[in-house]
CSV table of C-alpha atoms in Angstrom, one decimal:
chain,number,residue,atom,x,y,z
A,1,MET,CA,13.8,5.8,-24.4
A,2,THR,CA,14.5,9.3,-24.4
A,3,THR,CA,17.8,8.2,-26.7
A,4,SER,CA,15.6,6.2,-29.1
A,5,MET,CA,13.1,9.1,-29.7
A,6,PHE,CA,16.1,11.4,-30.6
A,7,SER,CA,17.4,8.6,-32.9
A,8,GLN,CA,14.0,8.1,-34.6
A,9,ALA,CA,14.1,11.8,-35.3
A,10,SER,CA,17.2,11.8,-37.0
A,11,THR,CA,16.4,10.7,-40.6
A,12,ALA,CA,19.1,13.1,-42.3
A,13,PRO,CA,22.4,11.3,-42.8
A,14,SER,CA,24.8,14.1,-42.9
A,15,PRO,CA,27.6,14.2,-40.1
A,16,ALA,CA,26.3,17.7,-38.7
A,17,THR,CA,22.5,16.5,-37.9
A,18,THR,CA,24.1,13.2,-36.5
A,19,ALA,CA,26.7,15.3,-34.2
A,20,ALA,CA,23.4,17.1,-33.3
A,21,THR,CA,21.4,14.3,-32.6
A,22,THR,CA,23.8,12.5,-30.5
A,23,ALA,CA,24.7,15.6,-28.5
A,24,ALA,CA,20.5,16.0,-27.8
A,25,ALA,CA,20.4,12.5,-26.9
A,26,SER,CA,23.2,12.9,-24.3
A,27,ALA,CA,21.8,16.1,-22.9
A,28,ALA,CA,18.3,14.4,-22.4
A,29,GLU,CA,20.0,11.4,-20.8
A,30,ALA,CA,21.8,13.6,-18.4
A,31,ALA,CA,18.5,15.3,-17.5
A,32,ALA,CA,16.6,12.5,-17.1
A,33,HIS,CA,19.5,11.5,-14.3
A,34,PRO,CA,20.3,14.5,-12.7
A,35,ALA,CA,22.0,12.9,-9.6
A,36,PRO,CA,24.2,10.0,-10.5
A,37,HIS,CA,25.2,9.9,-7.0
A,38,ALA,CA,21.4,8.8,-6.1
A,39,GLU,CA,21.6,5.9,-8.1
A,40,GLN,CA,25.6,4.8,-8.0
A,41,ASP,CA,25.3,2.5,-5.0
A,42,LEU,CA,21.9,1.2,-6.1
A,43,PRO,CA,21.9,-2.7,-7.1
A,44,ARG,CA,20.8,-3.3,-10.6
A,45,ALA,CA,19.3,-6.8,-11.8
A,46,HIS,CA,21.3,-7.4,-14.8
A,47,SER,CA,20.6,-10.7,-15.0
A,48,SER,CA,17.4,-12.8,-15.7
A,49,ARG,CA,18.0,-15.8,-14.0
A,50,GLY,CA,16.1,-17.0,-11.5
A,51,GLY,CA,12.5,-16.8,-10.4
A,52,ARG,CA,10.6,-13.7,-10.1
A,53,TYR,CA,11.0,-13.1,-6.5
A,54,ALA,CA,14.5,-13.9,-6.8
A,55,ARG,CA,15.4,-10.8,-9.0
A,56,LEU,CA,14.0,-8.5,-5.8
A,57,PRO,CA,16.8,-8.6,-3.9
A,58,LEU,CA,18.9,-8.0,-7.0
A,59,LEU,CA,17.0,-4.5,-7.2
A,60,ALA,CA,16.8,-3.4,-3.9
A,61,GLY,CA,19.8,-5.2,-2.0
A,62,LYS,CA,19.4,-8.3,0.3
A,63,GLY,CA,18.7,-6.2,3.5
A,64,PHE,CA,15.5,-4.4,2.4
A,65,ILE,CA,13.0,-7.2,2.2
A,66,PRO,CA,13.4,-8.3,5.7
A,67,LEU,CA,13.9,-4.5,7.0
A,68,GLY,CA,11.1,-3.5,5.1
A,69,LEU,CA,8.9,-6.4,6.5
A,70,PHE,CA,9.5,-5.9,10.3
A,71,ALA,CA,9.6,-2.1,10.1
A,72,ARG,CA,5.7,-2.4,9.3
A,73,LEU,CA,4.9,-4.6,12.1
A,74,PRO,CA,4.3,-1.6,14.7
A,75,LEU,CA,1.7,-0.3,12.6
A,76,ALA,CA,0.0,-3.9,12.7
A,77,MET,CA,0.3,-4.0,16.7
A,78,LEU,CA,-0.7,-0.4,17.4
A,79,THR,CA,-4.7,-0.6,16.9
A,80,VAL,CA,-5.0,-4.0,18.9
A,81,GLY,CA,-2.3,-2.9,21.2
A,82,ALA,CA,-4.3,0.0,22.3
A,83,LEU,CA,-7.6,-1.8,22.6
A,84,THR,CA,-5.9,-4.2,24.7
A,85,LEU,CA,-3.9,-2.2,27.0
A,86,VAL,CA,-6.7,0.7,27.6
A,87,THR,CA,-9.4,-2.1,28.1
A,88,ALA,CA,-7.2,-3.9,30.5
A,89,VAL,CA,-6.4,-0.5,32.5
A,90,THR,CA,-9.4,1.1,32.6
A,91,GLY,CA,-12.1,-2.4,32.5
A,92,SER,CA,-14.2,-0.7,30.1
A,93,TYR,CA,-14.9,-2.1,26.4
A,94,ALA,CA,-16.1,1.5,25.5
A,95,VAL,CA,-13.0,3.4,26.3
A,96,GLY,CA,-10.9,0.6,25.0
A,97,GLY,CA,-12.9,0.7,21.7
A,98,ALA,CA,-12.8,4.4,21.8
A,99,ALA,CA,-9.1,4.2,21.8
A,100,ALA,CA,-8.5,1.9,19.2
A,101,GLY,CA,-10.9,4.1,17.1
A,102,ALA,CA,-8.7,7.1,17.8
A,103,VAL,CA,-5.9,5.3,16.4
A,104,GLY,CA,-7.5,4.1,13.3
A,105,ILE,CA,-9.0,8.1,12.8
A,106,GLY,CA,-5.8,9.2,13.4
A,107,SER,CA,-3.9,6.8,10.9
A,108,ALA,CA,-6.4,7.3,8.3
A,109,LEU,CA,-6.1,11.1,8.5
A,110,GLY,CA,-2.2,11.2,8.8
A,111,ALA,CA,-1.1,8.7,6.3
A,112,PRO,CA,-2.0,10.8,3.2
A,113,VAL,CA,-0.1,14.0,4.9
A,114,LEU,CA,2.8,11.8,5.8
A,115,GLY,CA,3.1,10.8,2.2
A,116,ALA,CA,2.9,14.2,0.6
A,117,TRP,CA,5.5,15.3,2.8
A,118,ALA,CA,7.5,12.4,1.7
A,119,ASP,CA,6.8,13.3,-1.9
A,120,ARG,CA,7.9,16.8,-1.2
A,121,LEU,CA,10.9,16.5,1.3
A,122,GLY,CA,11.9,13.0,0.5
A,123,GLN,CA,11.3,9.9,2.2
A,124,ARG,CA,14.6,9.9,4.5
A,125,PRO,CA,13.6,13.1,6.4
A,126,VAL,CA,9.9,12.2,6.9
A,127,LEU,CA,10.4,8.8,8.3
A,128,LEU,CA,13.2,10.0,10.3
A,129,VAL,CA,11.1,12.4,12.0
A,130,ALA,CA,7.7,10.2,12.1
A,131,ALA,CA,9.6,7.3,13.9
A,132,VAL,CA,10.8,9.6,16.9
A,133,PHE,CA,7.4,11.8,17.3
A,134,ASN,CA,5.6,8.3,17.2
A,135,THR,CA,7.7,6.5,19.5
A,136,ALA,CA,7.3,9.6,21.9
A,137,ALA,CA,3.3,9.2,20.9
A,138,VAL,CA,3.1,5.5,21.9
A,139,VAL,CA,5.1,6.2,25.0
A,140,ALA,CA,2.5,9.0,26.0
A,141,LEU,CA,-0.4,6.5,25.6
A,142,ILE,CA,1.1,4.2,27.5
A,143,LEU,CA,1.5,6.4,30.6
A,144,THR,CA,-1.8,8.0,30.0
A,145,ALA,CA,-3.6,4.9,29.9
A,146,TYR,CA,-2.7,4.3,33.5
A,147,LEU,CA,-3.8,7.5,34.5
A,148,VAL,CA,-7.3,6.9,33.1
A,149,PRO,CA,-9.6,6.3,36.1
A,150,SER,CA,-11.4,2.9,35.8
A,151,GLY,CA,-15.2,3.0,34.6
A,152,GLN,CA,-17.4,3.8,31.4
A,153,ASP,CA,-16.7,7.5,31.4
A,154,LEU,CA,-15.4,8.7,28.3
A,155,ALA,CA,-14.8,12.4,29.4
A,156,ALA,CA,-12.2,11.4,31.4
A,157,ALA,CA,-10.6,9.0,29.1
A,158,VAL,CA,-9.7,12.2,26.8
A,159,PRO,CA,-6.0,12.3,27.4
A,160,VAL,CA,-5.6,9.0,26.3
A,161,LEU,CA,-7.9,9.2,23.3
A,162,VAL,CA,-5.6,12.2,22.2
A,163,ALA,CA,-2.7,10.1,22.7
A,164,ALA,CA,-4.2,7.5,20.5
A,165,PHE,CA,-5.1,9.5,17.8
A,166,VAL,CA,-1.8,11.4,17.7
A,167,ALA,CA,0.1,7.6,17.8
A,168,GLY,CA,-2.1,6.7,14.8
A,169,ALA,CA,-1.4,9.9,12.7
A,170,SER,CA,2.2,9.8,13.3
A,171,CYS,CA,2.9,6.2,12.6
A,172,PRO,CA,5.2,6.0,9.9
A,173,GLN,CA,3.7,4.7,6.6
A,174,VAL,CA,6.4,1.7,5.8
A,175,GLY,CA,4.3,-0.4,3.6
A,176,PRO,CA,2.9,2.5,1.1
A,177,LEU,CA,6.4,4.2,1.1
A,178,ALA,CA,8.2,0.7,0.2
A,179,ARG,CA,5.7,0.5,-2.7
A,180,VAL,CA,6.8,3.7,-3.9
A,181,ARG,CA,10.2,2.8,-3.9
A,182,TRP,CA,9.7,-0.5,-5.9
A,183,MET,CA,8.0,1.4,-8.4
A,184,ALA,CA,10.7,3.8,-8.8
A,185,LEU,CA,13.5,0.6,-8.8
A,186,THR,CA,11.6,-1.4,-11.4
A,187,ALA,CA,10.9,2.0,-13.8
A,188,ARG,CA,14.8,2.2,-13.7
A,189,GLY,CA,16.4,1.2,-17.3
A,190,SER,CA,14.3,-0.3,-20.3
A,191,THR,CA,14.3,-3.8,-19.9
A,192,ALA,CA,11.4,-5.5,-21.1
A,193,GLY,CA,11.1,-7.3,-17.4
A,194,ASN,CA,10.1,-4.2,-15.8
A,195,ALA,CA,6.4,-4.9,-15.6
A,196,LYS,CA,7.1,-8.5,-14.3
A,197,ASP,CA,9.4,-7.2,-11.7
A,198,LEU,CA,6.6,-4.6,-10.3
A,199,ASP,CA,4.0,-7.4,-10.2
A,200,ALA,CA,6.4,-9.5,-8.2
A,201,ALA,CA,7.4,-6.6,-5.9
A,202,LEU,CA,3.8,-5.6,-5.3
A,203,SER,CA,2.8,-9.2,-4.7
A,204,TYR,CA,5.3,-9.4,-2.2
A,205,GLU,CA,4.0,-6.2,-0.3
A,206,SER,CA,0.7,-7.3,-0.5
A,207,THR,CA,1.7,-10.4,1.0
A,208,ALA,CA,4.1,-8.8,3.8
A,209,ASP,CA,0.9,-6.6,4.7
A,210,GLU,CA,-1.4,-9.6,5.0
A,211,LEU,CA,1.5,-11.5,6.9
A,212,THR,CA,2.3,-8.4,9.6
A,213,PHE,CA,-1.5,-7.8,9.9
A,214,VAL,CA,-1.8,-11.5,11.3
A,215,LEU,CA,1.3,-11.8,12.9
A,216,GLY,CA,0.8,-8.4,14.8
A,217,PRO,CA,-2.5,-8.9,16.6
A,218,ALA,CA,-1.5,-12.6,17.5
A,219,LEU,CA,1.9,-10.8,19.0
A,220,VAL,CA,-0.2,-8.4,21.0
A,221,GLY,CA,-2.5,-11.2,22.3
A,222,ILE,CA,0.6,-13.4,23.3
A,223,LEU,CA,2.7,-10.7,25.4
A,224,ALA,CA,-0.2,-9.2,26.8
A,225,SER,CA,-1.7,-12.2,28.3
A,226,LEU,CA,1.7,-13.9,29.1
A,227,VAL,CA,3.4,-10.7,30.4
A,228,ALA,CA,1.8,-7.3,30.6
A,229,PRO,CA,-0.8,-5.3,28.8
A,230,TRP,CA,1.3,-2.4,28.1
A,231,LEU,CA,4.7,-4.7,26.9
A,232,PRO,CA,3.1,-5.0,22.9
A,233,LEU,CA,3.0,-1.2,22.5
A,234,ALA,CA,6.3,-0.8,24.5
A,235,LEU,CA,7.8,-3.4,21.6
A,236,ALA,CA,6.0,-1.4,19.1
A,237,ALA,CA,7.6,1.4,19.8
A,238,ALA,CA,11.1,0.1,20.2
A,239,LEU,CA,10.8,-1.5,16.8
A,240,THR,CA,9.4,2.0,15.6
A,241,LEU,CA,12.5,3.6,16.9
A,242,THR,CA,15.0,1.2,15.8
A,243,LEU,CA,14.1,-0.6,12.2
A,244,VAL,CA,11.9,2.7,10.6
A,245,PRO,CA,15.1,4.8,10.7
A,246,ALA,CA,17.2,1.8,9.4
A,247,PHE,CA,14.4,1.7,6.7
A,248,ALA,CA,14.6,5.6,6.0
A,249,VAL,CA,18.3,5.9,5.3
A,250,HIS,CA,18.0,2.4,3.3
A,251,ARG,CA,20.0,3.5,-0.1
A,252,THR,CA,16.7,2.6,-2.1
A,253,HIS,CA,15.3,5.6,-1.1
A,254,LEU,CA,17.5,7.4,-3.5
A,255,ALA,CA,15.8,6.2,-6.3
A,256,VAL,CA,12.7,7.8,-5.7
A,257,PRO,CA,12.6,11.4,-7.0
A,258,LEU,CA,11.2,14.5,-5.2
A,259,SER,CA,7.6,16.1,-6.4
A,260,VAL,CA,8.3,18.1,-9.7
A,261,ARG,CA,6.7,21.0,-8.1
A,262,ARG,CA,9.9,21.5,-5.9
A,263,ARG,CA,12.3,21.5,-9.2
A,264,ARG,CA,12.7,24.2,-11.4
A,265,PRO,CA,12.6,24.2,-15.0
A,266,VAL,CA,15.7,23.1,-16.6
A,267,ALA,CA,16.7,24.6,-19.8
A,268,GLY,CA,18.3,22.4,-22.6
A,269,PRO,CA,17.1,20.0,-25.2
A,270,ALA,CA,15.4,18.0,-22.4
A,271,THR,CA,12.8,20.5,-22.1
A,272,ALA,CA,12.3,21.5,-25.6
A,273,GLY,CA,9.0,19.5,-26.1
A,274,PRO,CA,7.1,16.6,-25.5
A,275,ASP,CA,9.5,14.1,-27.0
A,276,ALA,CA,12.7,15.1,-25.3
A,277,ALA,CA,10.5,15.4,-22.0
A,278,GLY,CA,9.8,11.8,-22.2
A,279,PRO,CA,7.4,10.7,-19.0
A,280,THR,CA,7.9,13.7,-17.0
A,281,THR,CA,6.1,17.1,-17.4
A,282,ALA,CA,7.6,19.9,-19.5
A,283,GLY,CA,10.1,22.0,-17.4
A,284,SER,CA,10.6,19.2,-15.0
A,285,ALA,CA,12.6,16.7,-17.2
A,286,THR,CA,15.3,16.3,-13.8
A,287,ALA,CA,12.3,14.3,-12.1
A,288,GLY,CA,13.5,11.6,-13.9
A,289,PRO,CA,11.5,8.8,-15.6
A,290,THR,CA,9.9,7.5,-12.4
A,291,THR,CA,8.1,10.5,-11.5
A,292,ALA,CA,5.0,9.6,-13.7
A,293,GLY,CA,4.3,6.8,-11.5
A,294,SER,CA,5.6,3.4,-11.8
A,295,ALA,CA,7.1,0.9,-14.2
A,296,THR,CA,3.8,-0.5,-15.5
A,297,ALA,CA,2.9,3.3,-16.7
A,298,GLY,CA,3.3,2.1,-20.2
A,299,PRO,CA,1.8,3.6,-23.6
A,300,GLY,CA,-1.5,5.4,-22.4
A,301,THR,CA,-1.0,6.3,-18.9
A,302,ALA,CA,-0.3,10.0,-19.6
A,303,GLY,CA,-3.7,10.2,-20.7
A,304,VAL,CA,-5.0,8.2,-17.8
A,305,ARG,CA,-3.1,10.7,-15.5
A,306,GLY,CA,-4.8,13.4,-17.3
A,307,ASN,CA,-8.2,12.4,-15.8
A,308,GLY,CA,-6.6,13.7,-12.2
A,309,MET,CA,-8.7,13.2,-9.2
A,310,ALA,CA,-11.3,11.2,-10.8
A,311,ALA,CA,-9.0,8.5,-12.0
A,312,VAL,CA,-7.0,8.5,-8.4
A,313,ALA,CA,-10.6,8.3,-6.5
A,314,LEU,CA,-11.2,5.0,-8.0
A,315,PRO,CA,-8.5,3.3,-6.5
A,316,PHE,CA,-9.1,5.1,-3.4
A,317,LEU,CA,-12.9,4.2,-3.1
A,318,ALA,CA,-11.8,0.5,-4.2
A,319,MET,CA,-9.8,0.6,-1.2
A,320,VAL,CA,-12.4,1.9,1.2
A,321,CYS,CA,-14.5,-0.8,0.1
A,322,MET,CA,-11.7,-3.4,0.7
A,323,GLY,CA,-11.4,-2.2,4.1
A,324,THR,CA,-15.2,-2.3,4.6
A,325,PHE,CA,-15.2,-6.0,3.4
A,326,PHE,CA,-12.6,-6.7,6.0
A,327,GLY,CA,-14.1,-5.1,9.0
A,328,SER,CA,-17.4,-6.4,8.4
A,329,THR,CA,-16.0,-9.9,7.8
A,330,GLN,CA,-13.9,-9.5,11.2
A,331,THR,CA,-17.1,-8.4,13.0
A,332,GLY,CA,-19.5,-11.0,11.6
A,333,LEU,CA,-16.8,-13.5,12.5
A,334,SER,CA,-16.8,-12.2,16.0
A,335,SER,CA,-20.4,-12.8,16.3
A,336,PHE,CA,-20.3,-16.3,14.6
A,337,SER,CA,-17.8,-17.3,16.9
A,338,ALA,CA,-19.7,-16.4,20.2
A,339,SER,CA,-22.6,-18.2,19.2
A,340,PHE,CA,-20.7,-21.6,20.0
A,341,ALA,CA,-17.4,-20.7,21.5
A,342,THR,CA,-16.0,-17.2,22.3
A,343,ALA,CA,-15.7,-14.1,20.5
A,344,GLU,CA,-12.0,-14.4,20.5
A,345,VAL,CA,-11.9,-17.5,17.8
A,346,ALA,CA,-12.9,-15.0,15.6
A,347,GLY,CA,-9.0,-13.7,15.3
A,348,LEU,CA,-7.8,-17.2,14.3
A,349,LEU,CA,-10.7,-18.1,11.6
A,350,TYR,CA,-9.6,-14.4,10.3
A,351,ALA,CA,-6.2,-15.3,9.7
A,352,VAL,CA,-7.2,-18.3,7.5
A,353,MET,CA,-8.2,-15.7,5.1
A,354,GLY,CA,-5.4,-13.8,5.7
A,355,LEU,CA,-3.0,-16.6,4.8
A,356,SER,CA,-4.7,-18.1,1.9
A,357,SER,CA,-5.0,-14.1,0.5
A,358,ALA,CA,-1.3,-14.0,1.0
A,359,ALA,CA,-0.2,-17.0,-0.7
A,360,ALA,CA,-2.8,-16.1,-3.6
A,361,ALA,CA,-0.8,-12.3,-3.7
A,362,LEU,CA,2.4,-14.3,-4.7
A,363,SER,CA,1.1,-15.9,-7.6
A,364,VAL,CA,0.2,-12.6,-9.2
A,365,ALA,CA,3.8,-12.4,-10.4
A,366,TYR,CA,3.3,-15.4,-12.6
A,367,TRP,CA,0.0,-14.0,-13.9
A,368,PRO,CA,0.4,-13.6,-18.0
A,369,THR,CA,0.8,-10.1,-18.9
A,370,ARG,CA,-2.3,-10.0,-21.3
A,371,PHE,CA,-4.6,-10.7,-18.3
A,372,THR,CA,-4.7,-7.0,-17.5
A,373,LEU,CA,-5.2,-4.9,-14.8
A,374,SER,CA,-8.8,-3.9,-15.2
A,375,ALA,CA,-9.7,-7.9,-16.0
A,376,ARG,CA,-7.7,-8.8,-12.7
A,377,TRP,CA,-9.8,-6.5,-11.0
A,378,MET,CA,-13.4,-7.0,-12.2
A,379,VAL,CA,-12.5,-10.9,-12.1
A,380,SER,CA,-11.4,-10.9,-8.8
A,381,ALA,CA,-14.1,-8.9,-7.4
A,382,VAL,CA,-16.7,-11.0,-9.0
A,383,LEU,CA,-15.1,-13.9,-7.1
A,384,MET,CA,-15.0,-12.2,-4.0
A,385,ALA,CA,-18.7,-11.4,-4.0
A,386,CYS,CA,-19.6,-14.8,-5.1
A,387,LEU,CA,-17.4,-16.3,-2.5
A,388,ALA,CA,-18.6,-14.0,0.1
A,389,VAL,CA,-22.0,-15.2,-0.1
A,390,LEU,CA,-20.7,-18.6,1.1
A,391,LEU,CA,-20.2,-17.1,4.5
A,392,LEU,CA,-23.9,-17.3,5.2
A,393,VAL,CA,-23.8,-20.9,5.0
A,394,PRO,CA,-21.4,-22.7,7.6
A,395,ALA,CA,-22.9,-23.8,10.9
A,396,SER,CA,-19.8,-24.9,12.7
A,397,ALA,CA,-16.2,-23.8,12.9
A,398,PHE,CA,-14.7,-26.3,10.4
A,399,SER,CA,-17.1,-25.4,7.8
A,400,MET,CA,-16.3,-21.6,8.3
A,401,VAL,CA,-12.4,-22.3,7.9
A,402,LEU,CA,-12.9,-23.9,4.4
A,403,VAL,CA,-15.2,-20.9,3.2
A,404,LEU,CA,-12.8,-18.3,4.9
A,405,LEU,CA,-9.9,-20.4,2.9
A,406,VAL,CA,-11.4,-20.2,-0.5
A,407,LEU,CA,-12.7,-16.6,0.1
A,408,GLY,CA,-9.2,-15.6,0.4
A,409,LEU,CA,-8.2,-16.4,-2.6
A,410,PRO,CA,-9.1,-13.4,-4.6
A,411,VAL,CA,-8.5,-10.7,-2.3
A,412,GLY,CA,-4.8,-10.7,-2.2
A,413,PRO,CA,-4.4,-10.7,-5.9
A,414,LEU,CA,-7.3,-7.8,-5.9
A,415,MET,CA,-5.1,-5.7,-3.4
A,416,VAL,CA,-2.2,-6.4,-5.5
A,417,THR,CA,-4.0,-4.7,-8.5
A,418,VAL,CA,-5.4,-1.8,-7.1
A,419,PHE,CA,-2.4,-0.7,-5.4
A,420,ALA,CA,-1.0,-1.3,-9.3
A,421,ILE,CA,-3.6,0.8,-10.9
A,422,GLY,CA,-2.9,3.4,-8.1
A,423,GLY,CA,0.7,3.6,-9.3
A,424,VAL,CA,-0.5,4.0,-12.9
A,425,VAL,CA,-3.0,7.0,-12.4
A,426,ALA,CA,-0.4,8.7,-9.6
A,427,PRO,CA,-0.1,12.5,-10.7
A,428,ALA,CA,3.6,13.0,-11.7
A,429,GLY,CA,5.5,13.3,-8.2
A,430,ARG,CA,2.7,12.4,-6.1
A,431,LEU,CA,3.1,8.5,-5.9
A,432,GLY,CA,3.7,8.5,-2.5
A,433,THR,CA,0.7,10.6,-1.5
A,434,VAL,CA,-1.5,8.1,-3.6
A,435,MET,CA,-0.1,5.2,-2.3
A,436,THR,CA,-0.5,6.4,1.7
A,437,ALA,CA,-4.0,7.5,0.7
A,438,LEU,CA,-4.7,3.9,-0.6
A,439,ALA,CA,-3.5,2.5,2.6
A,440,SER,CA,-5.7,5.1,4.6
A,441,GLY,CA,-8.7,3.9,2.6
A,442,ILE,CA,-8.6,0.4,4.0
A,443,VAL,CA,-8.2,1.5,7.4
A,444,ALA,CA,-11.3,4.0,7.1
A,445,GLY,CA,-13.2,1.7,5.3
A,446,THR,CA,-12.2,-1.2,8.2
A,447,ALA,CA,-14.0,1.1,10.6
A,448,LEU,CA,-16.9,1.7,8.6
A,449,GLY,CA,-17.5,-2.1,7.9
A,450,SER,CA,-17.0,-2.9,11.5
A,451,SER,CA,-19.5,0.0,12.8
A,452,VAL,CA,-22.2,-1.2,10.1
A,453,ALA,CA,-21.7,-4.8,10.7
A,454,GLY,CA,-21.4,-4.5,14.3
A,455,GLN,CA,-24.8,-3.0,14.5
A,456,LEU,CA,-26.4,-5.5,12.0
A,457,ALA,CA,-25.1,-8.3,14.2
A,458,GLN,CA,-26.5,-6.8,17.1
A,459,HIS,CA,-29.7,-6.7,16.1
A,460,GLN,CA,-30.2,-9.3,13.4
A,461,GLY,CA,-27.4,-11.7,13.7
A,462,TYR,CA,-24.3,-12.6,12.3
A,463,SER,CA,-26.2,-13.8,9.0
A,464,ALA,CA,-27.4,-10.1,8.7
A,465,ALA,CA,-23.6,-8.8,9.3
A,466,PHE,CA,-22.2,-11.3,6.6
A,467,LEU,CA,-24.2,-9.4,3.7
A,468,VAL,CA,-22.1,-6.3,4.3
A,469,PRO,CA,-18.7,-8.1,2.8
A,470,VAL,CA,-21.0,-9.1,0.0
A,471,CYS,CA,-22.1,-5.7,-0.8
A,472,ALA,CA,-18.5,-4.5,-0.3
A,473,ALA,CA,-17.4,-6.9,-3.0
A,474,ALA,CA,-20.3,-6.1,-5.4
A,475,ALA,CA,-19.4,-2.3,-5.2
A,476,LEU,CA,-15.6,-3.4,-5.8
A,477,PHE,CA,-16.8,-4.7,-9.1
A,478,LEU,CA,-18.6,-1.6,-10.2
A,479,LEU,CA,-15.5,0.3,-9.2
A,480,GLY,CA,-13.5,-1.9,-11.4
A,481,ALA,CA,-15.8,-1.5,-14.5
A,482,ALA,CA,-15.3,2.4,-14.2
A,483,ALA,CA,-11.6,1.8,-13.8
A,484,ALA,CA,-11.6,0.0,-16.9
A,485,VAL,CA,-13.3,2.7,-18.9
A,486,VAL,CA,-10.9,5.4,-17.2
A,487,LEU,CA,-7.8,3.6,-18.4
A,488,ARG,CA,-9.5,2.7,-22.1
A,489,ASN,CA,-10.3,6.3,-22.5
A,490,GLY,CA,-6.7,7.3,-21.4
A,491,LYS,CA,-5.1,5.2,-23.7
A,492,ALA,CA,-7.3,6.2,-26.4
A,493,ARG,CA,-6.5,9.8,-25.7
A,494,ARG,CA,-2.7,9.3,-25.2
A,495,GLY,CA,-2.9,7.2,-28.9
A,496,THR,CA,-4.7,10.7,-30.2
A,497,GLU,CA,-2.3,12.8,-29.0
A,498,LEU,CA,0.5,10.7,-30.6
A,499,ALA,CA,-0.9,10.4,-33.7
A,500,GLY,CA,-1.2,14.2,-33.7
A,501,SER,CA,2.4,14.8,-32.7
A,502,ARG,CA,3.7,12.8,-35.7
């Protein structure tokens, strides 16, 4: 892109001008890629043959996909594992629920902090330290759980609650940081397929999240019931200590630039003006083209980023609503299941929605590019709100399975879309912070939805609890409409800036 801008600027045919232009273009290219060693070992997808998902191993390497999938499994096991262990040891649902809540609160607060550190220091050191620290915290949670006396006294459970909070806060955020790597990898080069590659990568990531959050609780239940209640958390600690460091040192971390605030201005043609700076900020051209956000950040996204926190707040609030949808649906299903069987059946029912959501998320990679992010958001949210009303209809498990199977279809695509918009509006050098903040929004929203729906289910029944996901989906539509306005205004502002610079 930088070379083309310089070539367009060189309208005089004289040899001197041509030589100067060539030199300037070379300098700008060198500034845009300041660390050749950071990408020399990274695979590049030269060929466009094969399906959309067949290109992902060409971008990141064959080992990155399974590594990123299983390295995020401990996070999916942690909350349910803490609930299962503490409840089994103390015999108190109150203490077990408080421990699970402490894990969720810790994760919601700690994730953006880890993301910010990853932006400033790089993913590798942050993930390595977090892996060791989190392993120690989970081991401490197991040990303190057996020290808590049986009964309903929460005051005596303070040590286990503290350990649960620290375990949640220090849990490595593999999923969000993997998205950051995909955005950086798909932004390299100038091929026309970058946006399609990013769609495929984000679709896969949402599917991976869905699968791990279905597999994780199921694995906890199997191990805890067949072997011992401490084994799921012990396995999560072992996976964290082995797989997260392997993910941390995987060569894809080299594609992610550090925050521009850690870089010094570089003198030369690359920092001479807005045209030379490309997608980076003036004085930080060494950040490379990916510091602006993602490959989806095409023309107009610079103006979107100018909206600052207002633009970032929209996808964050959307993820809070998404978490509210998840938490309230799961709580409502627990109440629904208890009316004809046992509350444990709710996990199996919820898994049905997770599987259909994961399958639908994979389809996003094949959606036409003219179906814009804003349109995807609003259409998916409308479908969610309409289909969520069907939760009030079923009177049997079979009919509920059919409803959940259909309800999951717009969920996965909406998650893919919100994460993509988060990458578009992320400030330069703050992609990791935004991605982890979006993930923490889901955690916080899940706790909110579970709490509100739990109160309604307790006093009004599961039908009242199912009104919460309907409201959450309606709020997602309103946020999508606001995001469409922000993106459109950003593009208009960017167009005005470009017209004024000509």
